[in-house]
PDB file of C-alpha atoms in Angstrom:
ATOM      1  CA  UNK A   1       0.000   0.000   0.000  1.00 49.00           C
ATOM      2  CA  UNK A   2       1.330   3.430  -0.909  1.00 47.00           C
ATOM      3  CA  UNK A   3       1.733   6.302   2.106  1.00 47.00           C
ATOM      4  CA  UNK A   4      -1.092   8.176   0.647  1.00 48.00           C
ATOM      5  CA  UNK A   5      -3.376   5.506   0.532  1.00 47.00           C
ATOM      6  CA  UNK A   6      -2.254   5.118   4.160  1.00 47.00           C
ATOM      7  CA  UNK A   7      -2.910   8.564   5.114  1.00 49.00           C
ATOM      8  CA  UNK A   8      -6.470   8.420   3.191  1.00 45.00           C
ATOM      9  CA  UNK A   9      -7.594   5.721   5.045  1.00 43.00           C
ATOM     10  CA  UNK A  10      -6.651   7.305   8.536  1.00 44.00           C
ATOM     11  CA  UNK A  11      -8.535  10.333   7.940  1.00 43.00           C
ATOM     12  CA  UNK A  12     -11.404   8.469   7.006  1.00 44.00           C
ATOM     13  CA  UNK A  13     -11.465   6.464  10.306  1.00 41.00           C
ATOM     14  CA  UNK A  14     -10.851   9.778  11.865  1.00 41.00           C
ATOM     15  CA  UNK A  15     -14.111  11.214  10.345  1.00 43.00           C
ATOM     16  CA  UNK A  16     -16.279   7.859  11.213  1.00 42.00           C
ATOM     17  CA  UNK A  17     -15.039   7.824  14.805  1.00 43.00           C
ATOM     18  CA  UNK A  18     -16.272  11.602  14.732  1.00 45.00           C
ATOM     19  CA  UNK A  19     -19.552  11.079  13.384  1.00 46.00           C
ATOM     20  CA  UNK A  20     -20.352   8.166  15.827  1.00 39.00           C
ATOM     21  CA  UNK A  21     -19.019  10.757  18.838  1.00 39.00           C
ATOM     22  CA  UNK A  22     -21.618  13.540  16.826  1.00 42.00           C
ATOM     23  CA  UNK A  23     -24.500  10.883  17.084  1.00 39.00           C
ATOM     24  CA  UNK A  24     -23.712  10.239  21.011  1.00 36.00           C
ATOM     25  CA  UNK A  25     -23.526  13.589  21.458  1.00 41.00           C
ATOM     26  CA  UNK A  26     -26.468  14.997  20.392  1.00 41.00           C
ATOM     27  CA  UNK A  27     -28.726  11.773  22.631  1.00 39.00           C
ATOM     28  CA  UNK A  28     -27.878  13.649  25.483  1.00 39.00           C
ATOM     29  CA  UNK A  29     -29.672  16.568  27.285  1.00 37.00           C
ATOM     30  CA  UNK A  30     -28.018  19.741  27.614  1.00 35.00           C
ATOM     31  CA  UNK A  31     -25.577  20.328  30.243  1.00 38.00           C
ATOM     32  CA  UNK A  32     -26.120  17.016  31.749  1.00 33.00           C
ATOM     33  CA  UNK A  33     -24.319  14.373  30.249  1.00 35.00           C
ATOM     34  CA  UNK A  34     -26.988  11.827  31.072  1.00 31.00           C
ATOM     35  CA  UNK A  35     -30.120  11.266  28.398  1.00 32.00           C
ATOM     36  CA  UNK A  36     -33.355  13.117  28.345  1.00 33.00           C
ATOM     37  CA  UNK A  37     -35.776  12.143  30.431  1.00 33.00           C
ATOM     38  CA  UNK A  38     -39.023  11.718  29.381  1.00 33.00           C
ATOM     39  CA  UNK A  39     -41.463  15.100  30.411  1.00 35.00           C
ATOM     40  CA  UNK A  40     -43.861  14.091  33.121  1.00 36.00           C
ATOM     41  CA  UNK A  41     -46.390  16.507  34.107  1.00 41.00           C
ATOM     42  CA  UNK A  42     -45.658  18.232  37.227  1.00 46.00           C
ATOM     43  CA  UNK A  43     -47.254  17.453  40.894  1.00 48.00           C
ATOM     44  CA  UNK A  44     -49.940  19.485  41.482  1.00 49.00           C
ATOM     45  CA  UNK A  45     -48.927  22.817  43.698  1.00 54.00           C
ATOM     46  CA  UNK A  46     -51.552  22.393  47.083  1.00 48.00           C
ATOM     47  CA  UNK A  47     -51.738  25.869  47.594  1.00 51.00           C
ATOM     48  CA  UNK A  48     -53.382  26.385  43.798  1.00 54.00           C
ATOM     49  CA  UNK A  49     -55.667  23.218  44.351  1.00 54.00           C
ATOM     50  CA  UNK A  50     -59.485  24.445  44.610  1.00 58.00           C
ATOM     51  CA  UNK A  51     -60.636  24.127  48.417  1.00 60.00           C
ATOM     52  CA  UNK A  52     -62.909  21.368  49.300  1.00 59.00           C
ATOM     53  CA  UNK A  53     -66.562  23.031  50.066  1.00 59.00           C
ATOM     54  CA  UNK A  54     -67.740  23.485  53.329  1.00 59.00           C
ATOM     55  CA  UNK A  55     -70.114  21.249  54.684  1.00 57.00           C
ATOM     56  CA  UNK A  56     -73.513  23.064  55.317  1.00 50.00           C
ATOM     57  CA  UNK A  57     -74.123  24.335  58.227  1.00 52.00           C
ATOM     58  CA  UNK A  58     -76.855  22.371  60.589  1.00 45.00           C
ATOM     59  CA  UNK A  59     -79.614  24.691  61.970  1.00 45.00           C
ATOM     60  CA  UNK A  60     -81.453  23.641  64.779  1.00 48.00           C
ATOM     61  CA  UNK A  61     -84.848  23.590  64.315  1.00 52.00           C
ATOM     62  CA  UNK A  62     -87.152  25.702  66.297  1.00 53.00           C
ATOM     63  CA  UNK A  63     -88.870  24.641  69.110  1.00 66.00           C
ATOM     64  CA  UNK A  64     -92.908  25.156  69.507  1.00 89.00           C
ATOM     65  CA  UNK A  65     -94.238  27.666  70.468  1.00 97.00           C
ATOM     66  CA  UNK A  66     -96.151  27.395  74.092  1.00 98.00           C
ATOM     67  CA  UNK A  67     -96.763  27.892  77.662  1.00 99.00           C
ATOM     68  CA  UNK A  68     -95.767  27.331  80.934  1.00 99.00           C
ATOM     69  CA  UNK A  69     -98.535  27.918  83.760  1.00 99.00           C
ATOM     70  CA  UNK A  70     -97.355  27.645  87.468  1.00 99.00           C
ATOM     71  CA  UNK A  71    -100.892  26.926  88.911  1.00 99.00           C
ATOM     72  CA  UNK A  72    -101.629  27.505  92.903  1.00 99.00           C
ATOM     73  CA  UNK A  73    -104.743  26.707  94.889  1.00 98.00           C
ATOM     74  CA  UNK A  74    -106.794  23.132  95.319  1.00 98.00           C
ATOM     75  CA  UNK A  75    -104.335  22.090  91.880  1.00 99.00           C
ATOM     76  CA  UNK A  76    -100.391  23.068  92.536  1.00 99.00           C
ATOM     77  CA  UNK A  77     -98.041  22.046  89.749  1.00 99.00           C
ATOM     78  CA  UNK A  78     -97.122  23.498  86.350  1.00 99.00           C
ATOM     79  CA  UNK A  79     -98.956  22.265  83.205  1.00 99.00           C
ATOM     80  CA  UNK A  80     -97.283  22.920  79.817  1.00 99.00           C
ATOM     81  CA  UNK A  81     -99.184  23.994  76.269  1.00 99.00           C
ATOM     82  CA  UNK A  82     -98.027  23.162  72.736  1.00 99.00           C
ATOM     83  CA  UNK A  83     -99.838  26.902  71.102  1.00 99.00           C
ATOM     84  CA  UNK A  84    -100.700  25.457  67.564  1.00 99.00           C
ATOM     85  CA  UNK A  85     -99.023  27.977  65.446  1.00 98.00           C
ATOM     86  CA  UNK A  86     -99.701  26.349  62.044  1.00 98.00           C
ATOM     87  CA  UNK A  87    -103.409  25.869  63.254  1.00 98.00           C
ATOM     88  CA  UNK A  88    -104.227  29.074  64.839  1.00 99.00           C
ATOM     89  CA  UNK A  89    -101.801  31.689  63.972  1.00 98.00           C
ATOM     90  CA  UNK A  90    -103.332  35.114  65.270  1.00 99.00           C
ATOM     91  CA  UNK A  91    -104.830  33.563  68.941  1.00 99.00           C
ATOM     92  CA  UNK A  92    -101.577  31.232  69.348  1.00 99.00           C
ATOM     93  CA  UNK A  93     -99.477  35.084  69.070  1.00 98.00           C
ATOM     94  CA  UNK A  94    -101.948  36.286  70.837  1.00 99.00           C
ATOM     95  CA  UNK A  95    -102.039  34.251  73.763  1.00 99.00           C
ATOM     96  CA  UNK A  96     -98.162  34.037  73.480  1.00 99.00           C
ATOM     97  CA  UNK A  97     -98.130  38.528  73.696  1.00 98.00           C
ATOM     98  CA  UNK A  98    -100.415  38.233  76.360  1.00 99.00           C
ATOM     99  CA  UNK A  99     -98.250  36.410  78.635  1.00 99.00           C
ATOM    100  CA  UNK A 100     -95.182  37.649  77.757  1.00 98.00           C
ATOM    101  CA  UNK A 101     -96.367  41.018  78.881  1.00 98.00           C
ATOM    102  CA  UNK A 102     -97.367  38.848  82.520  1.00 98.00           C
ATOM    103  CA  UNK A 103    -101.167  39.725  81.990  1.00 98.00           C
ATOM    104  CA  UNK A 104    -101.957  36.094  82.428  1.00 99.00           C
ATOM    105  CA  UNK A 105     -99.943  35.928  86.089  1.00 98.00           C
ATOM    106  CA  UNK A 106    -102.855  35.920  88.987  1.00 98.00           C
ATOM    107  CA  UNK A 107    -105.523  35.593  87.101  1.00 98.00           C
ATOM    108  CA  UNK A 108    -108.048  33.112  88.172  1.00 99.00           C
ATOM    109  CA  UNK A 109    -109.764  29.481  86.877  1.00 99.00           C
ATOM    110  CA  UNK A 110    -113.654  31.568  87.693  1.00 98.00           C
ATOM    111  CA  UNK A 111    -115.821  28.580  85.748  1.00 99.00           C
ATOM    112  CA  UNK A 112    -114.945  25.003  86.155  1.00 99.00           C
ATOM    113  CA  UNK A 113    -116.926  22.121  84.858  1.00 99.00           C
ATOM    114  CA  UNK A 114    -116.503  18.746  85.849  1.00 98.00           C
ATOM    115  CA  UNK A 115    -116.314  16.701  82.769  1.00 98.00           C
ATOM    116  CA  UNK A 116    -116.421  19.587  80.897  1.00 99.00           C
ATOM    117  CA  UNK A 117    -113.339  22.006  80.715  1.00 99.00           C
ATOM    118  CA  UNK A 118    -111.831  24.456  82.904  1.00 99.00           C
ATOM    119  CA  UNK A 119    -111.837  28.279  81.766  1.00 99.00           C
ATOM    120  CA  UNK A 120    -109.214  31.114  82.505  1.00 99.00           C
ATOM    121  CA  UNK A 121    -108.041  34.217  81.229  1.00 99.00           C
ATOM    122  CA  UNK A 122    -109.945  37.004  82.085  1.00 98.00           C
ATOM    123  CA  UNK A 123    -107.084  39.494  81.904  1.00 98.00           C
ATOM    124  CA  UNK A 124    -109.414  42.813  83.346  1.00 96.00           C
ATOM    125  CA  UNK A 125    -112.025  41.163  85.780  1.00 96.00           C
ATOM    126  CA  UNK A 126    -110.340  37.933  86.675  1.00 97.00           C
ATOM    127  CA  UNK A 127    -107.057  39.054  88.751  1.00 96.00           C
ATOM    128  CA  UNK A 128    -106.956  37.450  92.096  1.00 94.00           C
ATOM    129  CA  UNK A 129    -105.412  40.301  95.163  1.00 82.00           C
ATOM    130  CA  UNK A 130    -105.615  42.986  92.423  1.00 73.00           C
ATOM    131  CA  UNK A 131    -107.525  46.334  94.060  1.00 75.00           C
ATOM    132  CA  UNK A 132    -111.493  45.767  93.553  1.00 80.00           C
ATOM    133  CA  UNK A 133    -110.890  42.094  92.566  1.00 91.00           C
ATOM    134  CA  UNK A 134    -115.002  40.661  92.134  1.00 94.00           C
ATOM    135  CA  UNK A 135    -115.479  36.813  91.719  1.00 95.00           C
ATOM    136  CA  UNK A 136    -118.526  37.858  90.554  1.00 94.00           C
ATOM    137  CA  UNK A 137    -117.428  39.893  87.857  1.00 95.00           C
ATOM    138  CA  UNK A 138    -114.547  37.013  86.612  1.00 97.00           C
ATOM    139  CA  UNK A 139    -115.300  36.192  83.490  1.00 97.00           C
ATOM    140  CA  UNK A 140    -116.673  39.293  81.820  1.00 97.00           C
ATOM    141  CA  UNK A 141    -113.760  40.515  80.278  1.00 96.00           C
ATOM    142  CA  UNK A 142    -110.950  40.339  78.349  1.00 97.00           C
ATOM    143  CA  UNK A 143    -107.801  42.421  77.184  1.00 98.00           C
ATOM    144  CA  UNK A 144    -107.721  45.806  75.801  1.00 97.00           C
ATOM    145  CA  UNK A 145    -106.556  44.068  72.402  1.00 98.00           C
ATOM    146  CA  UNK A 146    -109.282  43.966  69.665  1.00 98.00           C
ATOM    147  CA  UNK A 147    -111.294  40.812  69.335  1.00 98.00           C
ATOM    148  CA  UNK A 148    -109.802  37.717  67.359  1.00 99.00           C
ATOM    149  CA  UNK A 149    -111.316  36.482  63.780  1.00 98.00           C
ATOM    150  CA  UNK A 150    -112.105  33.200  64.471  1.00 99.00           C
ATOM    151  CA  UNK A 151    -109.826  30.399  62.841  1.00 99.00           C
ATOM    152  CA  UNK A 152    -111.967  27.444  63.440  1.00 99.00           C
ATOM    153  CA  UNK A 153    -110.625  23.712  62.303  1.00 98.00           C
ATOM    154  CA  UNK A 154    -111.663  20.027  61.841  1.00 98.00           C
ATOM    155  CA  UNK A 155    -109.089  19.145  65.389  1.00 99.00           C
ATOM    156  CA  UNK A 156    -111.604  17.492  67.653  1.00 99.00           C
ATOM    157  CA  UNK A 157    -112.487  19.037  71.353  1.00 99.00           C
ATOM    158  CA  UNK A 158    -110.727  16.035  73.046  1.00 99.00           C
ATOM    159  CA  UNK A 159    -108.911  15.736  76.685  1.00 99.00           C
ATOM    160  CA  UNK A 160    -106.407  18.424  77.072  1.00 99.00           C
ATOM    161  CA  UNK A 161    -107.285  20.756  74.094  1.00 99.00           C
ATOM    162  CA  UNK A 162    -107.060  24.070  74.482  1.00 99.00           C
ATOM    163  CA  UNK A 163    -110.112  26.334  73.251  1.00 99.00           C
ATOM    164  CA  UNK A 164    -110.330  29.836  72.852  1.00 99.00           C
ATOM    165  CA  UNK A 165    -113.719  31.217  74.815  1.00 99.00           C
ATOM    166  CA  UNK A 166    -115.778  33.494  72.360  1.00 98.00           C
ATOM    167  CA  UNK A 167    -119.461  35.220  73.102  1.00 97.00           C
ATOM    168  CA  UNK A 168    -122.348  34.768  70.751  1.00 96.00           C
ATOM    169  CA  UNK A 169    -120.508  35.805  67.636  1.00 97.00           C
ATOM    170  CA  UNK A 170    -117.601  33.363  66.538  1.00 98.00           C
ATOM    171  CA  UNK A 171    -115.195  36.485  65.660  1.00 98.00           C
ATOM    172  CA  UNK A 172    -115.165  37.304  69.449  1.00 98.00           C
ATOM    173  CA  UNK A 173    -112.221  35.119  70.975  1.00 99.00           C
ATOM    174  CA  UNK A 174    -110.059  37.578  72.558  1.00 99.00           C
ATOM    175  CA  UNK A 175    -108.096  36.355  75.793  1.00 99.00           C
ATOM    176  CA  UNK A 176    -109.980  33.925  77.686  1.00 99.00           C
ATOM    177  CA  UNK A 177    -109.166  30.176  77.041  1.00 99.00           C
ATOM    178  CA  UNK A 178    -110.184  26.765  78.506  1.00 99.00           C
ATOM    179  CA  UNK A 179    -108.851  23.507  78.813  1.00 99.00           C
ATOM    180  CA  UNK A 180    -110.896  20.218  78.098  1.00 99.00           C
ATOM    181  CA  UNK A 181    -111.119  17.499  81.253  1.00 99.00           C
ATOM    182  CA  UNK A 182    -112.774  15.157  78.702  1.00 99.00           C
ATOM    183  CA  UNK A 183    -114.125  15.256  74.825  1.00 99.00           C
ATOM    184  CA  UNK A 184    -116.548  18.098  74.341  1.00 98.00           C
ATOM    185  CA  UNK A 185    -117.392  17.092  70.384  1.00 98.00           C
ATOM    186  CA  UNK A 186    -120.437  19.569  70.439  1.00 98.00           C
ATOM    187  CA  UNK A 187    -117.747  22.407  70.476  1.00 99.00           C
ATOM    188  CA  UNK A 188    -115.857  20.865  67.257  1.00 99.00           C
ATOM    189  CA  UNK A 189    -115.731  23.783  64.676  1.00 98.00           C
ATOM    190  CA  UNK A 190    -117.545  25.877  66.499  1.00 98.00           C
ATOM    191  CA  UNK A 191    -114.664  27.146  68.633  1.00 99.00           C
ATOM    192  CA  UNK A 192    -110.943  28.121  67.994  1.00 99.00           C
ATOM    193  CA  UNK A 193    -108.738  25.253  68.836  1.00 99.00           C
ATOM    194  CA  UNK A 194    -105.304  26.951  70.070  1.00 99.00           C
ATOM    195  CA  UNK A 195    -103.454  24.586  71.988  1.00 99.00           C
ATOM    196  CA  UNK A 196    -103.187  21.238  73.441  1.00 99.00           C
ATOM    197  CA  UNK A 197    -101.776  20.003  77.147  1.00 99.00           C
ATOM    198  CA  UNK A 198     -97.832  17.882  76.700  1.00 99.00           C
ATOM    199  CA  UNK A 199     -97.706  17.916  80.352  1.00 99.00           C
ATOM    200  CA  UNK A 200     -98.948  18.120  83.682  1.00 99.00           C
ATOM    201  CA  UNK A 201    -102.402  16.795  83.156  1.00 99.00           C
ATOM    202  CA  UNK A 202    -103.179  15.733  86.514  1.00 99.00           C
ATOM    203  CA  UNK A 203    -102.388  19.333  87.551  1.00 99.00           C
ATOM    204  CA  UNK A 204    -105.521  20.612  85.233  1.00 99.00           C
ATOM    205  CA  UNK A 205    -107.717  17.455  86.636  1.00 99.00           C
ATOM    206  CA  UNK A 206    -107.269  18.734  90.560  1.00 99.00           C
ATOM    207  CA  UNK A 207    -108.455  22.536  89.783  1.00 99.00           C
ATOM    208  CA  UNK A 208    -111.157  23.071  91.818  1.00 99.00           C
ATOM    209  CA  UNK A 209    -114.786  22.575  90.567  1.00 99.00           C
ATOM    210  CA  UNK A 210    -117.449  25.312  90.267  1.00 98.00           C
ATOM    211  CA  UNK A 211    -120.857  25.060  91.395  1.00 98.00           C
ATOM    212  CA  UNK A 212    -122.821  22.645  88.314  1.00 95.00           C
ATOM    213  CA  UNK A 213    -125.955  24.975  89.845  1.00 96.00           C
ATOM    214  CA  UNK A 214    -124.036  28.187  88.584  1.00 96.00           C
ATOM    215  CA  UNK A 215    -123.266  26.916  85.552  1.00 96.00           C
ATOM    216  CA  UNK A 216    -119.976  26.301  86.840  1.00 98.00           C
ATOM    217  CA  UNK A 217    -118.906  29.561  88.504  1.00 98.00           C
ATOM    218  CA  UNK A 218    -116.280  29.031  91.096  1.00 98.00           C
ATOM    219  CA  UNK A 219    -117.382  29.992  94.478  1.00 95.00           C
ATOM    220  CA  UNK A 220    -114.782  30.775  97.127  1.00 94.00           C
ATOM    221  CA  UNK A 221    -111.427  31.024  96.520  1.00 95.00           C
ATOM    222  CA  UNK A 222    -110.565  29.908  92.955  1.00 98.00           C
ATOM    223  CA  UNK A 223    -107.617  28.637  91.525  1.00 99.00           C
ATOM    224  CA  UNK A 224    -105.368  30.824  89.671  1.00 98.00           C
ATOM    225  CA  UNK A 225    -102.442  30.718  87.210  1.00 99.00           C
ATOM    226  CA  UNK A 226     -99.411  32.023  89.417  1.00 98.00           C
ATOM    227  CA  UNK A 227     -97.197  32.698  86.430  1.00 98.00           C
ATOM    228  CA  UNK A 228     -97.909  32.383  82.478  1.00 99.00           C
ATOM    229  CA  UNK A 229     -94.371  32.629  80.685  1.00 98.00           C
ATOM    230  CA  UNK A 230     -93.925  31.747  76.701  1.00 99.00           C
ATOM    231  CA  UNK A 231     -91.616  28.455  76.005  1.00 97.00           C
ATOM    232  CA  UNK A 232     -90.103  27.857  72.419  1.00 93.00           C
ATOM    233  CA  UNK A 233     -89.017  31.700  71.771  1.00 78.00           C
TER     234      UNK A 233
END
């Protein structure tokens, strides 16, 4: 072989070997000397995430409207009254405003029937140790509040219900109220039915009777609500 064909064949092993360096080269990512890797997406930052949402807040629900009477004389004990609201709207508020404002406390049971109902509220005539208080005149009046339109339903006069007491005319309800000893269905949509008894029954079953001669007007001393206050506010 001749020197030049020599040299000619070194320079060409000198340019493969430089290629195949090229090729290795140009595999590799910049800067590293190691291969690419292959792009995965990045982690999620937490602070960008969207915030879980907040659970929804749990209201309590109301309790009922209704009374609490502390009653004193022959019957001593407290008797509790579910005021139907969704039944009798304007005398269950005004029942409710009535005692609130204490014009319910002292005021006496004047007519009791046995196996009838008991009746209350006389908020004028009917307060017991008030200056001029009558017995004789219990029963005759009621607040200074106009009278009620009457809001009759199809709940049945049982044991325990709570009527509202009215004269002649059914729109004249206004603060007096009685409370059934036994069923009464004669009354049933023919008077306001505003509450019913939850508790303290036997309290309402020991108030003392009136005379059955009187039509059920208490003689002597009556029993009397001590305090009226509102429950479920």
């Amino acid at each position: 072989m001749s020197r030049n064909s020599g040299r000619f064949i070194a320079i060409a092993v000198v340019l493969v070997l430089a290629g195949v360096y090229t090729i290795l080269r140009d595999r590799q990512g910049p800067d590293t000397g190691v291969p690419e890797a292959v792009a995965v997406a990045p982690a999620p930052d937490p602070a960008s995430a969207p915030a879980p949402a907040p659970e929804p807040a749990v209201t309590p629900e109301a309790a009922d409207l209704g009374l609490s009477i502390q009653i004193a004389g022959e019957a001593n004990g407290t008797v509790v009254i579910d005021l139907l609201e969704d039944v009798a709207p304007g005398h269950a508020a005004r029942i409710a405003a009535l005692a609130k404002s204490g014009a319910y406390d002292g005021v006496v049971f004047h007519r009791v029937i046995d196996g009838f109902m008991a009746q209350t509220g006389d908020v004028t005539f009917g307060k017991s140790g008030g200056e001029g208080f009558d017995m004789r005149r219990a029963g005759m009046g009621g607040s200074d509040l106009p009278d009620l339109k009457a809001e009759f339903s199809d709940i049945p006069f049982e044991r325990g219900v709570v009527g509202m007491a009215r004269s002649q005319s059914p729109d004249s309800a206004n603060s007096q109220f009685f409370i059934m000893f036994d069923a009464g269905p004669f009354l049933n949509g023919q008077y306001t039915v505003v509450g019913k008894v939850t508790e303290g029954m036997e309290v309402v079953d020991a108030i003392k009777r009136g005379d059955a001669r009187a039509n059920g007007a208490v003689l002597g001393e009556p029993d009397r609500m001590v305090a009226v206050t509102v429950t479920g506010e």
